[in-house]
Structure formats: structure tokens, C-alpha cells
Short mmCIF file of C-alpha atoms in Angstrom, two decimals:
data_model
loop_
_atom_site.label_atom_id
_atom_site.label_comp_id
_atom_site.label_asym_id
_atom_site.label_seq_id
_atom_site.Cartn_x
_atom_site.Cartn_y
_atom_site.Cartn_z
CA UNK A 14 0.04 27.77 -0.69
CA UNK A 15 2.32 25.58 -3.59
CA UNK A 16 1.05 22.23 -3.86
CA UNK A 17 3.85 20.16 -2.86
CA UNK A 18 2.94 16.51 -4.32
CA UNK A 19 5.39 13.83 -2.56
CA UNK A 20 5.20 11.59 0.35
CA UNK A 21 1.59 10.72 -0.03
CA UNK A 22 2.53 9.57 -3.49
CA UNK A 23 4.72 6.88 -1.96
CA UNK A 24 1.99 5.91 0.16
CA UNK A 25 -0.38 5.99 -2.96
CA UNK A 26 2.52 4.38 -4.79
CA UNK A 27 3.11 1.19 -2.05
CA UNK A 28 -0.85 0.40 -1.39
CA UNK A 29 -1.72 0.07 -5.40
CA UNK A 30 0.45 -3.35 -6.01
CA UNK A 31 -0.59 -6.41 -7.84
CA UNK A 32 -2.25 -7.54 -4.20
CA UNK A 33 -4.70 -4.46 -4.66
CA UNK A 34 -4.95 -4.51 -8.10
CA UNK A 35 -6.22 -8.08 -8.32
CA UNK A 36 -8.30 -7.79 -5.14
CA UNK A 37 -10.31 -4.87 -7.43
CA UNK A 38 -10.51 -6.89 -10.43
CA UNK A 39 -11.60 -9.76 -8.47
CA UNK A 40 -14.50 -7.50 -6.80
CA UNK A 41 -15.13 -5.83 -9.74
CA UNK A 42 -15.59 -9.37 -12.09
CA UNK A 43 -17.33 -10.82 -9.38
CA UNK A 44 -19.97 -8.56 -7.63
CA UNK A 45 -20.16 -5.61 -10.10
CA UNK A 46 -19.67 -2.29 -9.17
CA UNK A 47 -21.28 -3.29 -5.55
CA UNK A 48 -18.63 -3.20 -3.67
CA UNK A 49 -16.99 0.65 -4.39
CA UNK A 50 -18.24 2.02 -1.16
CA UNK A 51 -15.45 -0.42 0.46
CA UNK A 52 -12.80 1.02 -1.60
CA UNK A 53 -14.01 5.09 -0.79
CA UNK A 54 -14.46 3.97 2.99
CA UNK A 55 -10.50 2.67 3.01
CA UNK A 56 -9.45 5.51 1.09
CA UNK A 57 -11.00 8.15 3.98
CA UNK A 58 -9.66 5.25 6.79
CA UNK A 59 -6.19 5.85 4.96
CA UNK A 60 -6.26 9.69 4.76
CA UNK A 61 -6.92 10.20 8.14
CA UNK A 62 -4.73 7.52 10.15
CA UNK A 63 -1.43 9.02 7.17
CA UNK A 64 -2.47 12.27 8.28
CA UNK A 65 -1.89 11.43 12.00
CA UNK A 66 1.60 9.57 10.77
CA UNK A 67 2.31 12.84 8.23
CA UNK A 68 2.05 15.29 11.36
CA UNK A 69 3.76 13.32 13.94
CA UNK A 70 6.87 13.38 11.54
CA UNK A 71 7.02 17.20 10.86
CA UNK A 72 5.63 18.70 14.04
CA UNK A 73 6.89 15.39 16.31
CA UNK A 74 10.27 15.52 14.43
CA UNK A 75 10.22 11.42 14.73
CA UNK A 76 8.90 8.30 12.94
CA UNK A 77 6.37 6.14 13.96
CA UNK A 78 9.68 3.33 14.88
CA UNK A 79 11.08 6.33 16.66
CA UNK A 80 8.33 6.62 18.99
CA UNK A 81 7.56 3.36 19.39
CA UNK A 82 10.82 3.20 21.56
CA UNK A 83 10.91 6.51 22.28
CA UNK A 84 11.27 7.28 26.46
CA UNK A 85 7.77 6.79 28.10
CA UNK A 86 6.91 4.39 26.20
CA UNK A 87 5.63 1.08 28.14
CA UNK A 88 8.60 -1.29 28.35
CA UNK A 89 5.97 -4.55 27.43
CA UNK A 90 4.57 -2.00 24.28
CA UNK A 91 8.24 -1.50 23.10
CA UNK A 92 9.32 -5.00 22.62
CA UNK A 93 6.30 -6.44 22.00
CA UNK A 94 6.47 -3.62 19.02
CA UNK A 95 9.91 -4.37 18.21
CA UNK A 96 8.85 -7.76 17.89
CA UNK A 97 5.45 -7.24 15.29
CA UNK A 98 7.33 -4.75 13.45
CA UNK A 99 10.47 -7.09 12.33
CA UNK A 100 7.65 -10.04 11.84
CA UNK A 101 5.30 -8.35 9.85
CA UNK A 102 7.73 -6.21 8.07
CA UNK A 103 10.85 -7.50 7.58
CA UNK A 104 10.09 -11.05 6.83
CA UNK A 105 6.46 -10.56 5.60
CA UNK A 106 7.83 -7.34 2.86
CA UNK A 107 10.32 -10.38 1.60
CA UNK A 108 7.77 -12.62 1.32
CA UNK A 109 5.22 -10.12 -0.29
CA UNK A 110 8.29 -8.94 -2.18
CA UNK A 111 8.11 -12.17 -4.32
CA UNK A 112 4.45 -11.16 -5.67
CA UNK A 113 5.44 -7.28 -6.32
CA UNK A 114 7.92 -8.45 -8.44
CA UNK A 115 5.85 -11.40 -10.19
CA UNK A 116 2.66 -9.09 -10.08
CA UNK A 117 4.83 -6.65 -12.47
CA UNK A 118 6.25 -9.01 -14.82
CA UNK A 119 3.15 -10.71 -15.54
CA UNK A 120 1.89 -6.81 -15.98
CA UNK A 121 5.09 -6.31 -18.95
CA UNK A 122 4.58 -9.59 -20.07
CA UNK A 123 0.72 -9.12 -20.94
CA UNK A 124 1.20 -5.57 -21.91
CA UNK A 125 3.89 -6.57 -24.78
CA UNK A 126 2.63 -10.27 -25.21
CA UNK A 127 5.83 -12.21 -24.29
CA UNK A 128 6.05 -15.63 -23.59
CA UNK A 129 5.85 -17.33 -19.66
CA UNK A 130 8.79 -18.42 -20.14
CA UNK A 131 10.32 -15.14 -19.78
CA UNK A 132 8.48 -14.58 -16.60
CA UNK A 133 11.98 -15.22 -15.11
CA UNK A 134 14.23 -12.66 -17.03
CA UNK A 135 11.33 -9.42 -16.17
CA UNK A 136 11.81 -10.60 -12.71
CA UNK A 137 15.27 -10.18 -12.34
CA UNK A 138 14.96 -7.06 -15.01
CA UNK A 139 12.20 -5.37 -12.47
CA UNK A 140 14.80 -6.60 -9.76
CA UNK A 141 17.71 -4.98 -10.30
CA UNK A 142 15.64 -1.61 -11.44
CA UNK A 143 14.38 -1.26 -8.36
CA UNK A 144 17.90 -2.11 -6.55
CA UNK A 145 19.19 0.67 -8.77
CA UNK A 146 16.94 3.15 -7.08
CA UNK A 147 17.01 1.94 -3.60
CA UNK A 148 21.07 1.67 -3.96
CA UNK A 149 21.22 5.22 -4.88
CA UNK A 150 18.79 6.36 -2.24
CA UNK A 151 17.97 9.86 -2.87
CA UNK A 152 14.57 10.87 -1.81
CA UNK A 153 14.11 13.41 -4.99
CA UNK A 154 14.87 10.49 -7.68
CA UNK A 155 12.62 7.78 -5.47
CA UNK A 156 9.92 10.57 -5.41
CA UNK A 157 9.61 11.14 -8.65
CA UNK A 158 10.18 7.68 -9.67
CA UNK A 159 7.37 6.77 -7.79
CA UNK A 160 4.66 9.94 -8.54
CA UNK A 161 5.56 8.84 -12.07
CA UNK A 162 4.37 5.74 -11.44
CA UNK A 163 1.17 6.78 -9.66
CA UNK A 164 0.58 9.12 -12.72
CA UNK A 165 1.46 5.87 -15.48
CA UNK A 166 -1.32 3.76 -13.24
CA UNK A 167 -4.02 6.62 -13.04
CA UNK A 168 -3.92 6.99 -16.98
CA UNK A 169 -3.71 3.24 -17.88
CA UNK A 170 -6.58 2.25 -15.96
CA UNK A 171 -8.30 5.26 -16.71
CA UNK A 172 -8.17 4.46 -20.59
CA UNK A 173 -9.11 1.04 -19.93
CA UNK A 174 -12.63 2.14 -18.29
CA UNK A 175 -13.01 4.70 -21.28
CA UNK A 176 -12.56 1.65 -23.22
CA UNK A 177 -14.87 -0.77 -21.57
CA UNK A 178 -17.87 1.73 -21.15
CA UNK A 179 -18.72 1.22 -18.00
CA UNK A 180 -22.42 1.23 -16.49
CA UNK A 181 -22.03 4.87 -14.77
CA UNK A 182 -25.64 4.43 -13.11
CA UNK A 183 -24.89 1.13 -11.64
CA UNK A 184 -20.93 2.86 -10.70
CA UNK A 185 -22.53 5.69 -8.61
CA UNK A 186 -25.01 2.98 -6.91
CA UNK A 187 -21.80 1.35 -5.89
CA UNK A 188 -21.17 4.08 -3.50
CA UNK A 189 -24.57 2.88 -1.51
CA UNK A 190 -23.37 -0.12 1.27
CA UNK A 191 -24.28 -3.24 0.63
CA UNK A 192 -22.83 -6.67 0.79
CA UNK A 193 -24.08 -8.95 -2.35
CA UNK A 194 -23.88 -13.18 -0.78
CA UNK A 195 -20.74 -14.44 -0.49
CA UNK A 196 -18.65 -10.87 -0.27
CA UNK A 197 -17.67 -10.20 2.81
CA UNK A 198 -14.29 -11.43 2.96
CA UNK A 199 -13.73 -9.68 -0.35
CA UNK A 200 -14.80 -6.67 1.49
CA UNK A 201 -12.69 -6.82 4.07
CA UNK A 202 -9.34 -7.64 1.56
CA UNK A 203 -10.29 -4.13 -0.40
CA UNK A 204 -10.09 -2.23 2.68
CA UNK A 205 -7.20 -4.53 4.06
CA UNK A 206 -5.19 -3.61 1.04
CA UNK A 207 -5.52 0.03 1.61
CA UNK A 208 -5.08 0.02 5.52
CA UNK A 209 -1.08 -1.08 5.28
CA UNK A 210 0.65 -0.65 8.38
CA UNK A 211 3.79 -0.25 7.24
CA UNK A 212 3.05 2.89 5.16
CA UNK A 213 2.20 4.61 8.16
CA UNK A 214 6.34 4.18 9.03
CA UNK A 215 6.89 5.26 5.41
CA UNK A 216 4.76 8.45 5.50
CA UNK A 217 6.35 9.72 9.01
CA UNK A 218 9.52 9.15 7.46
CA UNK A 219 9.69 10.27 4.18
CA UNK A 220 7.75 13.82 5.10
CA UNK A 221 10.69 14.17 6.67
CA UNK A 222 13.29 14.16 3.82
CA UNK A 223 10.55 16.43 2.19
CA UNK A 224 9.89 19.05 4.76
CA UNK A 225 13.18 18.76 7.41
CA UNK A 226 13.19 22.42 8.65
CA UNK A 227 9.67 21.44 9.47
CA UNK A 228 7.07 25.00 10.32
CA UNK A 229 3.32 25.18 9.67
CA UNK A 230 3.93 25.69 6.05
CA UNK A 231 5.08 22.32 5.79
CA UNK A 232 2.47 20.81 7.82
CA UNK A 233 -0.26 22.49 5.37
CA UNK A 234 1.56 20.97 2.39
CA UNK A 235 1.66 17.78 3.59
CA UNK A 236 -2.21 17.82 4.76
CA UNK A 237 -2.70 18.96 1.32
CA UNK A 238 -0.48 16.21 0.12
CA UNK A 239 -1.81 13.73 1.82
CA UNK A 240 -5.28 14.71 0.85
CA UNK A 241 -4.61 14.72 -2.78
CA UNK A 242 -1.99 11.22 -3.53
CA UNK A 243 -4.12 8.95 -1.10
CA UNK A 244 -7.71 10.49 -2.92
CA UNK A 245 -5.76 9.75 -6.50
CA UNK A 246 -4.72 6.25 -4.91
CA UNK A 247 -8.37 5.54 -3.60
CA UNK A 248 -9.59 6.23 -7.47
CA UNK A 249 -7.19 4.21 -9.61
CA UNK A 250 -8.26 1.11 -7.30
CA UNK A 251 -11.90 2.41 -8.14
CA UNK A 252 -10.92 2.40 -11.68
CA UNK A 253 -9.85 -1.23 -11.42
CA UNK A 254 -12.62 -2.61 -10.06
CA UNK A 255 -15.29 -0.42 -12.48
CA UNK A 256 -12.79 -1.68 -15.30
CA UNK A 257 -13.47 -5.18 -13.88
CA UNK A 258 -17.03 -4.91 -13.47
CA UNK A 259 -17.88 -3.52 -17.04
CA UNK A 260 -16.22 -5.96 -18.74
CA UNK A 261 -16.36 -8.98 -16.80
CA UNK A 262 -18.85 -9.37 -14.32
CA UNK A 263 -21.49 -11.70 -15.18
CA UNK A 264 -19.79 -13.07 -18.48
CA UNK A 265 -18.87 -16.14 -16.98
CA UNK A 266 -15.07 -15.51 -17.92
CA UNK A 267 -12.69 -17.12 -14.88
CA UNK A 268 -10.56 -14.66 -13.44
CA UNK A 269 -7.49 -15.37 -11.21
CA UNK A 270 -5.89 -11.88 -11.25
CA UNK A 271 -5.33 -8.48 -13.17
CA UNK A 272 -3.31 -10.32 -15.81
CA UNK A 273 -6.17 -12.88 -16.67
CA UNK A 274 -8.46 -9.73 -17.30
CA UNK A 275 -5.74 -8.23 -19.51
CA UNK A 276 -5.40 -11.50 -21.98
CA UNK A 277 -9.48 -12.00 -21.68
CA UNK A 278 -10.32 -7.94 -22.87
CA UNK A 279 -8.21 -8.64 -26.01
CA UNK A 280 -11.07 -10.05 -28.08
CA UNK A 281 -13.55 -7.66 -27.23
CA UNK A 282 -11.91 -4.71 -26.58
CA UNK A 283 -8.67 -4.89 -29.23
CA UNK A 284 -4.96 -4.82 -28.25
CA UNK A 285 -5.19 -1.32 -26.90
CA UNK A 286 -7.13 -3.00 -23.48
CA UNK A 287 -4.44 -5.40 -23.01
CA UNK A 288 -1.90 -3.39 -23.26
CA UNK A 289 -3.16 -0.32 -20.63
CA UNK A 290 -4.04 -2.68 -18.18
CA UNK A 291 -1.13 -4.65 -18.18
CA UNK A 292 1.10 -1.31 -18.30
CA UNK A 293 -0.82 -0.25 -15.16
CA UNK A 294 -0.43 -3.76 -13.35
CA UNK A 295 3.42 -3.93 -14.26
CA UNK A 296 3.80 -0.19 -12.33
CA UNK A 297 2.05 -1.19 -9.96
CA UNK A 298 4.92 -4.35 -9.24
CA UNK A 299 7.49 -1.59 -9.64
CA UNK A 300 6.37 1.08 -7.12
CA UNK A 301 5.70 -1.71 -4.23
CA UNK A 302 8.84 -2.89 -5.34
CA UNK A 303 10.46 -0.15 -4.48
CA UNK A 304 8.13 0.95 -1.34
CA UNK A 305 8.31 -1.78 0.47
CA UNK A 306 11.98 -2.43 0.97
CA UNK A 307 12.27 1.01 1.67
CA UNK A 308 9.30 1.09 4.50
CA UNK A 309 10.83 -1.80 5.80
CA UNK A 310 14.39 -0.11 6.06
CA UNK A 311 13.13 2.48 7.74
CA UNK A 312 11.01 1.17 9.96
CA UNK A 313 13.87 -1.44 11.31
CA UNK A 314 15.99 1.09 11.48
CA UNK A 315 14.19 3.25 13.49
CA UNK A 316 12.78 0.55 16.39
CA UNK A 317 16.72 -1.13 16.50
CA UNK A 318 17.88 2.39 16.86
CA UNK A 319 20.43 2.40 13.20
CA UNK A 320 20.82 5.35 11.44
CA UNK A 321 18.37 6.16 8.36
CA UNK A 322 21.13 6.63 6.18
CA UNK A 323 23.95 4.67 5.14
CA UNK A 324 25.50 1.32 4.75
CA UNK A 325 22.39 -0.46 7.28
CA UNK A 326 19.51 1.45 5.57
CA UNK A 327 20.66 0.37 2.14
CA UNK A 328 21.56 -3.37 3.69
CA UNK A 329 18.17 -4.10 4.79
CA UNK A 330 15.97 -2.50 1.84
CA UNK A 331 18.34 -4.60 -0.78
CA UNK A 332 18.24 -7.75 1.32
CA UNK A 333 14.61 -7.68 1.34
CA UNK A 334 14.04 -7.18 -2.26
CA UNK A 335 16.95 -9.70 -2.55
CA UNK A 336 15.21 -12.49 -0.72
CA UNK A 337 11.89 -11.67 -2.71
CA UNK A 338 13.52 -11.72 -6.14
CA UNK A 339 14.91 -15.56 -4.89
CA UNK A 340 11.26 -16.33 -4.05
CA UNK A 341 10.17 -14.81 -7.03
CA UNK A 342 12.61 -16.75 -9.89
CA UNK A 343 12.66 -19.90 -8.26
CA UNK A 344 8.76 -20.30 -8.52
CA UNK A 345 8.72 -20.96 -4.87
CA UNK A 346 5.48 -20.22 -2.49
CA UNK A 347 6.26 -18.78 0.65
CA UNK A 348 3.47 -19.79 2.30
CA UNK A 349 4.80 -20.37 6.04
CA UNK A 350 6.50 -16.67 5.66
CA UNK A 351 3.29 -15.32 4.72
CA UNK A 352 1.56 -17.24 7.66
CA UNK A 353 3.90 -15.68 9.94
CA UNK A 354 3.08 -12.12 8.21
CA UNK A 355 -0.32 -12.28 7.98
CA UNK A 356 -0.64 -13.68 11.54
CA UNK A 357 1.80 -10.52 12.59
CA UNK A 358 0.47 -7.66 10.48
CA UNK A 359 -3.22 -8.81 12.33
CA UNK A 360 -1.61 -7.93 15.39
CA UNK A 361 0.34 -5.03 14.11
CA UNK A 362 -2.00 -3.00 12.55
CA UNK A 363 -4.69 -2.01 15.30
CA UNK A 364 -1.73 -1.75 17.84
CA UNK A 365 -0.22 0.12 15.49
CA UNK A 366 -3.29 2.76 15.28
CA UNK A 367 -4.13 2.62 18.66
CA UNK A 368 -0.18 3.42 19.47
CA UNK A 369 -0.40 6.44 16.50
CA UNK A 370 -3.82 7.99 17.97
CA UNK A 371 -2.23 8.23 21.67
CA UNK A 372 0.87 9.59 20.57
CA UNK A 373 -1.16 11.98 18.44
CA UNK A 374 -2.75 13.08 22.17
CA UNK A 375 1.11 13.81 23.84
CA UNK A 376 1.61 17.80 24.19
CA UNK A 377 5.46 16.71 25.16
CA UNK A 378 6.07 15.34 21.23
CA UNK A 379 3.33 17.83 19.32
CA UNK A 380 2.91 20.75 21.23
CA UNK A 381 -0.16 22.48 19.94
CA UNK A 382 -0.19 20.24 16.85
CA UNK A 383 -2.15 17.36 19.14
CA UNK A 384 -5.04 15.29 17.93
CA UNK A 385 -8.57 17.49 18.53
CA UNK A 386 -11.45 15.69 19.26
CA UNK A 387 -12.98 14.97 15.15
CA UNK A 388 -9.84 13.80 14.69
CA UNK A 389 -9.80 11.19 17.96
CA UNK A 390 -13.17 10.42 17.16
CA UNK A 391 -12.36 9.76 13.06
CA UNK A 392 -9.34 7.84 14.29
CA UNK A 393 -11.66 5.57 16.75
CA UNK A 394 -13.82 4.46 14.18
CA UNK A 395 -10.73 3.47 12.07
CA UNK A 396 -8.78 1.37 14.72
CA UNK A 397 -12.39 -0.48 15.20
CA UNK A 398 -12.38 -1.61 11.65
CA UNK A 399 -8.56 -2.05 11.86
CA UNK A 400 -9.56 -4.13 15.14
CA UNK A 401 -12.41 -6.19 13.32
CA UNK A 402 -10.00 -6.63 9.76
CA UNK A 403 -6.89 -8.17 12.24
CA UNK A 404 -8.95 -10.59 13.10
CA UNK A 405 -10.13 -11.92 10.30
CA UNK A 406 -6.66 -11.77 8.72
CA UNK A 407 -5.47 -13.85 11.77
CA UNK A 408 -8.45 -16.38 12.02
CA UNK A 409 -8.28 -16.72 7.98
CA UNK A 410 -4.07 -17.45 8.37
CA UNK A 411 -4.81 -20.27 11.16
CA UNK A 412 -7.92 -21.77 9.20
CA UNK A 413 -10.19 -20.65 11.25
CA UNK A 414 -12.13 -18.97 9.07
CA UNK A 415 -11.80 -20.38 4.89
#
């Protein structure tokens, strides 16, 4: 069988942004290489619920909005759905928007050492880049845009560890549970970061611009697919947070995000550090740049019922980058948006799974292409998690928990 590298690369592509790459270098400066076996758990979670959302769009023939609202479904689950999925996506993705498109310039401007002051001019640069793509809208250019990307992350962080010379002993321990004081919550934001609910309405999606005649050929290359992007995803976050770790933890050095770590390997490391890992955070901004306007397109497209093509599609995915590039330049914080989002996407995401693994179980949408029982029970496991990470994310956006 051809390996057919695609739609798992968007996914790979929209969960390593700036949020994930400075949740890793915040683990990694922090606790060491302890907390790696979070980042290899999330990167199995992902595999197997995108596998679930990969199949139901080639054998199911429908995305994960379509079947949300398909017949059968539960007339309290539909709108309720409807609901979540245009409050956690469409006005969370603009308000996350804003920090894919900062996340990247800060990446450019630490990479080629411009000033803050022209923090403003990437952002609209990264901006209308990504509105080029979106506006033209063909699946081929966005794929390999975005694989491009993947590959531009994977070998800037990956020379940044070479450069760094990491502790491989104390990397491999990392694997080994454990929860060092005080890093739970951090934890919890690697997997959250990995676990993103709206690439499951991306993957069921896009595999279908990939593969549309469908077949079991297709279904093998996207299990391959899937298996490979998401496993290449799971390591460049793994290469963050060793990068992190080996040249930060325990030096006393304050870190706030990827682009601190950038300026503060500079003197020990030479320009070469600074400017890998600030290439790899500014693709990072691009690809969920891209990725999440288009995740959000389709999946309010597909729960309203619009087409998936056309004048709608491309309204909604450039509105939403729109509305983040105004958060972005104007400095703003959009913290009641993100309240709203992060309050929505804690509801949203084990809903979400629990909706994906029954629909995986209905012989009327998949035929013989149903959920067996490893992959009910490997799917359990993950909405529990999913379950115990929503509630955090909601009892951390009220206060209740700092």
C-alpha cells in the first residue's frame, strides 16, 4: 500500500500552535523531562479518537457536524450540539485566533531579531497569508501548505535538541508516570492541547476531499495516515519540552512562553538556537492559523446544514481569522470570549467523544466498518480522561479551581 500522508497532517498541523508549544516549554523548563509520559499518553488518546473521526468520514460518507444532526439523532443532543459547537468553535477559534497569529509573529520576530514594535506588521503579514490560502480553498495547496509546515516544525525543534544536548537517560525516564509537586494542572494542559475537539470535525472532513470515492484502500491509507502525522505531531511536542528541559530547567531563567526560551538560548547556545526555535514557533502560528478557521468552517457548516464549498465556507473561515487578526493588532485580551470557550469546549469535548464512539457502534452509517470491542474499550478510557480534563477546564474558567 502507497503511503498517502494528508489529513492527519492537518490534524498534526492544528494541535502544534503556540498554545502547545509553550505549554511544552513551560513543562519542559519547569519539571524536566518528567512530564513526557503526558505528552505520549495524548498522542495515543489522539490517534485513536481521529481514527474513529477518519473512518466515520470515508466508510460513513459524513462529518462529525453531519451526524450530529443527522436523522436519529436525539432532538435535545442536536441542539444542545448545535449550540457547543458554534460556542466553542466559532467564537472560541476567533478568540484563540488572536494567539495563533501573535504566537507566530513573536516566532519570526525572535527567529530574525526584529523589534516589538513590529509585532503589529507580522500580524497582519501572517494574516493575510493565511487568508490567501483559505480564500483559494483547494485542499491540495492547504495540504501541502500545511505537511510543509509539520515538516519545517519537526526539523527546527529537532536541531534545537541536537543543539542543547539533552539528558537522554533522564528523557527515556520521562516516559515512567509520575507527577513532580505542583504539576498537575500542567499535566492536564499537555494532554488538553492534544485532545482538540474541533480537529475531530477537521479530520472527518478533510479525509474526505482526500479519499471521496471512498473503498477499503482508502480506509487503510488513512489508518496509516493517521498513525504516522499524529505519531510525528506527538514527537515535535516531545521535542519541545526535552528542548525545554535541557536547557532550562533548573537554571533559574523565567520563562513565559516559547519565545522567552528562544531570546534566553542565545548566550549559551549561539544564534543558530534562536533562530530554529523561533522558526518552529512562527509555523506553528501559521498552520493553526490556517486550521482553525478552516475546522471551524466546516464544522458550522455542517451542523447549520450550508454547503462545504462556496461563498459560506469561505465567509466563515475568513471572518474568523478576521476577528482574530482585530484581537491580535489591537493588543486586546479576549478574556470573556475565551471564558465562554473554555467553559464550552469543557462541555464539548467528552460529548463530543461519547457522541463519536456511539456513532462508531451504528451498522446503518458504517456497515461492517463499526467500532470492535479494543476499539470501544480504547475509546472508553479516552472519553474518561476527556470527562476528567472538561472539568477542570470548566472549574479553572469559573475560578473554581486557580
Amino acid at each position: 500500500m502507497k503511503l498517502s500522508v494528508g489529513p492527519g497532517a492537518l490534524v498534526a498541523a492544528a494541535f502544534i500552535g503556540p498554545g502547545t508549544v509553550t505549554a511544552c516549554t513551560l513543562a519542559g523548563a519547569n519539571f524536566g523531562y518528567a512530564l513526557i509520559w503526558a505528552l505520549v499518553f495524548a498522542t495515543f488518546a489522539t490517534m485513536i479518537l481521529q481514527d474513529m473521526a477518519a473512518r466515520l468520514g470515508i466508510a460513513g460518507g459524513m462529518g462529525l457536524g453531519d451526524a450530529l444532526v443527522a436523522p436519529g439523532t436525539p432532538a435535545i443532543l442536536k441542539w444542545l450540539s448545535v449550540v457547543l459547537v458554534l460556542a466553542a468553535l466559532a467564537l472560541g477559534n476567533a478568540a484563540y485566533e488572536a494567539g495563533n497569529l501573535s504566537g507566530g509573529a513573536l516566532g519570526a520576530g525572535a527567529a530574525f531579531g526584529w523589534p516589538p514594535n513590529a509585532q503589529r506588521l507580522i500580524v497582519w503579514g501572517l494574516a493575510l497569508l493565511a487568508a490567501l490560502f483559505l480564500f483559494i480553498g483547494r485542499y491540495k495547496l492547504l495540504e501541502r501548505l500545511l505537511v510543509g509546515l509539520v515538516l519545517l516544525m519537526s526539523v527546527a525543534f529537532a536541531g534545537s535538541l541536537i543543539l542543547v544536548r539533552p539528558d537522554f537517560g533522564a528523557l527515556v525516564g520521562g516516559l515512567r508516570p509520575s507527577l513532580p509537586e505542583g504539576s498537575l494542572l500542567t499535566a492536564i494542559a499537555l494532554i488538553g492541547t492534544t485532545i482538540v475537539p474541533y480537529n475531530l470535525f477537521l479530520h472527518a472532513a478533510s479525509v474526505r476531499e482526500k479519499w471521496p470515492d471512498g473503498g477499503e484502500g482508502a480506509l487503510n491509507a488513512a489508518s496509516a495516515d493517521t498513525r504516522l502525522s499524529i505519531g510525528f505531531g506527538g514527537l515535535i511536542s516531545i521535542l519541545v519540552l526535552a528542548t525545554a528541559a535541557g536547557s532550562l530547567f533548573g537554571s533559574g531563567v523565567t520563562i513565559h512562553s516559547a519565545a522567552d526560551m528562544a531570546a534566553s538560548l542565545e548566550p549559551a547556545y549561539g544564534s543558530a538556537a534562536r533562530l530554529l526555535v523561533g522558526t518552529g514557533l512562527f509555523a506553528a502560528g501559521l498552520s493553526s492559523a490556517v486550521t482553525a478557521p478552516l475546522a471551524t468552517a466546516y464544522a458550522v457548516c455542517e451542523v447549520t446544514r450550508l454547503p462545504r464549498t462556496g461563498a459560506a465556507f469561505r465567509a466563515i473561515s475568513l471572518g474568523i481569522l478576521a476577528i482574530g487578526t482585530l484581537i491580535a493588532s489591537l493588543g486586546l485580551k479576549p478574556v470573556s470570549l475565551i471564558l465562554i470557550a473554555q467553559v464550552a469546549n469543557g462541555i464539548l469535548l467528552p460529548i463530543i467523544a461519547i457522541f463519536l464512539i456511539v456513532t462508531m457502534n451504528r451498522k446503518s452509517i458504517l456497515g461492517t466498518h463499526v467500532n470492535g470491542w479494543a476499539s470501544n474499550l480504547l475509546g472508553g478510557g479516552v472519553v474518561l480522561i476527556a470527562a476528567g480534563f472538561g472539568l477542570r477546564l470548566i472549574m479553572r474558567a469559573l475560578g473554581v479551581w486557580p
